[in-house]
Short mmCIF file of C-alpha atoms in Angstrom, two decimals:
data_model
loop_
_atom_site.label_atom_id
_atom_site.label_comp_id
_atom_site.label_asym_id
_atom_site.label_seq_id
_atom_site.Cartn_x
_atom_site.Cartn_y
_atom_site.Cartn_z
CA MET J 111 -38.54 -3.54 14.07
CA PHE J 112 -37.48 -2.46 17.44
CA LEU J 113 -40.45 -0.29 18.60
CA SER J 114 -42.22 -3.53 17.44
CA LEU J 115 -40.38 -5.77 19.73
CA ILE J 116 -40.20 -3.22 22.65
CA MET J 117 -44.19 -3.17 22.19
CA ILE J 118 -44.08 -6.88 22.06
CA VAL J 119 -42.19 -7.55 25.59
CA LEU J 120 -44.64 -4.73 27.05
CA ALA J 121 -47.81 -6.45 26.43
CA TYR J 122 -46.38 -9.87 27.35
CA LEU J 123 -45.64 -8.47 31.05
CA CYS J 124 -48.87 -6.78 30.88
CA GLY J 125 -50.56 -9.82 29.94
CA SER J 126 -48.64 -11.70 32.85
CA LEU J 127 -50.50 -9.46 35.39
CA CYS J 128 -53.40 -11.92 36.79
CA SER J 129 -56.07 -9.86 37.39
CA ALA J 130 -58.25 -13.06 38.98
CA VAL J 131 -55.56 -13.66 41.17
CA ILE J 132 -54.91 -9.98 42.04
CA VAL J 133 -58.61 -9.43 42.06
CA CYS J 134 -59.30 -12.53 44.66
CA ARG J 135 -55.87 -11.74 47.09
CA ALA J 136 -57.08 -7.75 47.63
CA PHE J 137 -61.12 -8.81 48.72
CA GLY J 138 -60.03 -12.07 50.58
CA HIS J 139 -61.47 -14.35 48.27
CA PRO J 140 -59.68 -18.01 47.83
CA ASP J 141 -57.35 -18.72 44.59
CA PRO J 142 -59.06 -19.16 41.20
CA ARG J 143 -56.14 -21.40 40.34
CA THR J 144 -56.94 -24.00 42.95
CA ASP J 145 -60.86 -23.34 43.28
CA GLY J 146 -63.50 -23.91 41.78
CA SER J 147 -62.57 -24.62 37.95
CA ASN J 148 -58.99 -23.88 38.82
CA ASN J 149 -59.20 -21.45 35.84
CA PRO J 150 -58.07 -18.27 36.56
CA GLY J 151 -60.88 -16.23 34.64
CA THR J 152 -63.76 -14.18 34.67
CA THR J 153 -66.16 -16.78 35.03
CA ASN J 154 -64.58 -19.12 37.65
CA VAL J 155 -64.24 -15.70 39.99
CA LEU J 156 -68.11 -14.92 39.48
CA ARG J 157 -68.91 -18.89 40.77
CA ILE J 158 -66.44 -18.49 43.54
CA ALA J 159 -66.85 -14.25 44.27
CA GLY J 160 -69.58 -13.21 43.33
CA LYS J 161 -70.61 -10.28 40.34
CA GLY J 162 -68.26 -7.03 41.57
CA PRO J 163 -64.81 -9.02 42.06
CA ALA J 164 -65.70 -11.04 38.38
CA ALA J 165 -66.62 -7.46 36.97
CA LEU J 166 -63.10 -6.41 38.26
CA VAL J 167 -61.62 -9.34 36.77
CA LEU J 168 -63.30 -8.68 33.51
CA LEU J 169 -62.30 -4.98 32.65
CA GLY J 170 -58.52 -5.88 34.51
CA ASP J 171 -58.42 -8.94 31.29
CA VAL J 172 -60.24 -6.57 28.48
CA LEU J 173 -57.64 -3.62 29.36
CA LYS J 174 -54.75 -6.21 29.30
CA GLY J 175 -55.72 -6.77 25.77
CA THR J 176 -56.78 -3.10 24.94
CA ILE J 177 -54.09 -0.92 25.94
CA PRO J 178 -50.41 -2.85 24.45
CA VAL J 179 -52.82 -2.88 21.19
CA TRP J 180 -54.16 0.64 21.35
CA LEU J 181 -50.53 2.16 21.71
CA ALA J 182 -49.25 -0.12 18.92
CA TYR J 183 -51.91 1.23 16.97
CA PHE J 184 -51.06 4.63 18.04
CA PHE J 185 -47.44 4.36 16.80
CA LYS J 186 -48.67 3.37 13.48
CA LEU J 187 -47.30 -0.60 13.83
CA GLU J 188 -48.28 -2.64 10.72
CA PRO J 189 -51.10 -5.06 11.47
CA ILE J 190 -49.11 -8.20 11.40
CA ALA J 191 -46.81 -6.46 14.39
CA LEU J 192 -49.94 -5.37 15.79
CA GLY J 193 -51.11 -9.10 15.69
CA PHE J 194 -48.14 -10.33 17.49
CA VAL J 195 -48.62 -7.35 20.07
CA ALA J 196 -52.21 -8.66 20.76
CA LEU J 197 -50.43 -12.46 20.53
CA ALA J 198 -48.08 -11.19 23.28
CA ALA J 199 -50.64 -9.73 24.91
CA CYS J 200 -52.50 -13.08 25.60
CA ILE J 201 -49.51 -15.59 25.91
CA GLY J 202 -48.91 -13.66 28.84
CA HIS J 203 -52.32 -14.36 30.30
CA ILE J 204 -51.97 -17.80 29.48
CA PHE J 205 -48.32 -18.11 30.73
CA PRO J 206 -47.58 -15.30 33.19
CA CYS J 207 -44.41 -15.02 34.02
CA PHE J 208 -45.52 -13.33 37.59
CA PHE J 209 -47.44 -16.10 38.62
CA GLY J 210 -46.03 -19.23 37.84
CA PHE J 211 -46.68 -19.32 34.09
CA LYS J 212 -49.96 -20.76 35.16
CA GLY J 213 -52.93 -18.67 33.33
CA GLY J 214 -56.46 -18.65 32.17
CA LYS J 215 -58.06 -18.92 28.77
CA ALA J 216 -57.10 -15.36 27.61
CA VAL J 217 -60.75 -15.16 26.35
CA ALA J 218 -61.60 -11.63 27.49
CA THR J 219 -57.90 -10.47 27.20
CA ALA J 220 -58.33 -11.41 23.11
CA LEU J 221 -61.26 -9.29 22.96
CA GLY J 222 -59.80 -6.33 24.49
CA ALA J 223 -57.24 -6.80 22.11
CA MET J 224 -59.63 -6.34 19.35
CA PHE J 225 -61.17 -3.23 20.34
CA PRO J 226 -58.86 -0.36 18.96
CA ILE J 227 -59.44 -2.08 15.60
CA GLY J 228 -63.18 -0.47 16.16
CA TRP J 229 -66.43 0.21 18.31
CA SER J 230 -68.18 -2.05 15.54
CA LEU J 231 -66.27 -5.18 15.83
CA ALA J 232 -66.33 -4.80 19.42
CA CYS J 233 -70.21 -4.57 19.47
CA LEU J 234 -69.75 -7.42 17.36
CA LEU J 235 -67.83 -9.35 19.16
CA LEU J 236 -69.61 -8.57 22.89
CA VAL J 237 -73.15 -9.14 21.12
CA THR J 238 -72.12 -12.54 19.73
CA TRP J 239 -70.69 -13.62 23.11
CA LEU J 240 -73.36 -12.56 25.33
CA PHE J 241 -75.92 -13.74 22.96
CA VAL J 242 -74.63 -17.61 22.73
CA ALA J 243 -73.82 -17.55 26.48
CA LEU J 244 -77.09 -16.41 27.55
CA ILE J 245 -78.87 -18.55 24.97
CA THR J 246 -76.91 -21.72 26.21
CA GLY J 247 -75.06 -21.02 29.39
CA TYR J 248 -71.93 -22.50 28.34
CA SER J 249 -68.90 -19.59 28.69
CA SER J 250 -66.74 -21.60 26.22
CA LEU J 251 -68.89 -22.08 23.64
CA ALA J 252 -69.67 -18.21 23.64
CA ALA J 253 -65.92 -17.84 23.29
CA VAL J 254 -65.45 -20.47 20.38
CA VAL J 255 -68.42 -19.35 18.45
CA THR J 256 -67.07 -15.40 18.90
CA PHE J 257 -63.70 -15.88 18.51
CA ALA J 258 -64.62 -18.47 15.34
CA LEU J 259 -66.94 -15.21 13.77
CA ALA J 260 -64.03 -12.89 14.63
CA PRO J 261 -61.92 -12.82 11.60
CA VAL J 262 -65.38 -12.69 9.09
CA TYR J 263 -66.54 -9.90 10.83
CA THR J 264 -63.18 -8.40 10.45
CA PHE J 265 -63.01 -8.67 6.85
CA PHE J 266 -65.79 -6.43 6.07
CA ILE J 267 -65.02 -3.73 8.87
CA LYS J 268 -61.62 -3.36 8.46
CA PRO J 269 -59.90 -6.14 6.15
CA MET J 270 -56.51 -5.79 6.47
CA TYR J 271 -56.54 -6.37 10.17
CA THR J 272 -57.97 -9.78 9.56
CA ILE J 273 -54.90 -12.14 9.36
CA PRO J 274 -53.88 -10.89 12.76
CA VAL J 275 -57.30 -11.28 14.22
CA LEU J 276 -57.53 -14.60 12.70
CA MET J 277 -54.55 -15.21 14.80
CA LEU J 278 -55.81 -14.41 17.99
CA ALA J 279 -58.95 -16.64 16.81
CA VAL J 280 -56.60 -19.77 16.08
CA LEU J 281 -54.88 -19.64 19.33
CA ILE J 282 -58.16 -18.77 21.74
CA ILE J 283 -59.96 -21.52 19.63
CA ALA J 284 -57.03 -24.18 20.40
CA ARG J 285 -57.08 -23.43 23.95
CA HIS J 286 -60.58 -24.43 24.27
CA LYS J 287 -60.46 -27.97 22.68
CA GLU J 288 -60.72 -29.65 26.34
CA ASN J 289 -63.96 -27.78 26.57
CA ILE J 290 -64.71 -28.28 22.93
CA ALA J 291 -64.54 -32.21 23.83
CA ARG J 292 -66.50 -32.12 27.06
CA LEU J 293 -68.95 -29.85 24.85
CA TYR J 294 -69.47 -32.97 22.70
CA LEU J 295 -69.69 -35.28 25.45
CA GLY J 296 -72.05 -33.01 27.35
CA LYS J 297 -70.23 -32.93 30.69
CA GLU J 298 -69.18 -29.13 30.14
CA SER J 299 -70.38 -26.55 33.04
CA LYS J 300 -72.43 -23.41 32.85
CA ILE J 301 -71.80 -20.42 33.72
CA TRP J 302 -73.94 -20.59 36.94
CA ASP J 303 -72.79 -23.51 38.17
CA LYS J 304 -71.22 -24.10 41.53
CA GLY J 305 -69.40 -26.61 43.28
CA LYS J 306 -65.82 -27.75 43.63
CA LYS J 307 -65.26 -30.47 40.88
CA LEU J 308 -65.97 -27.88 38.30
CA LYS J 309 -64.58 -27.73 34.35
CA GLU J 310 -64.07 -24.80 32.56
#
């Protein structure tokens, strides 16, 4: 129990390291929280800073989820405890204590948190996201579809982790409620859209 609490706190602190803000500051680009869609995530950094910085942000956000969950997995925490570690990393990304509690959607962090479960699950998630994103052009739709399917994939790969993955899926889909509304109304921005009044 004590180890689980320590891992949850460490996961939150790890998640609170906002890769988008750190990378944009390092390369002299505008703050992603106040430029583009105002969302400190990979898609917005791609729009305002280009592919290189966006790739670094994606890597950083994925590792924020992978590292604490892999450590929890290494220390043989129970599946439910591991799920709370993953949630803590995502909540850190959404409400980062180091950046005024204003973060992003935690899609990459949640994906990273699922990777330690197995490469087969990781590949399925990445293929699903890429397929939907490339076909539709909507990053948000790709995220929603991917996380809606994640518990199903997990059930057939490692069923003991279905509940933790479901917990993550509910969090991420809930974070996209505004995107879902804009998709329904046909007002959602596509990945390659540029401009100052974007929504993400």
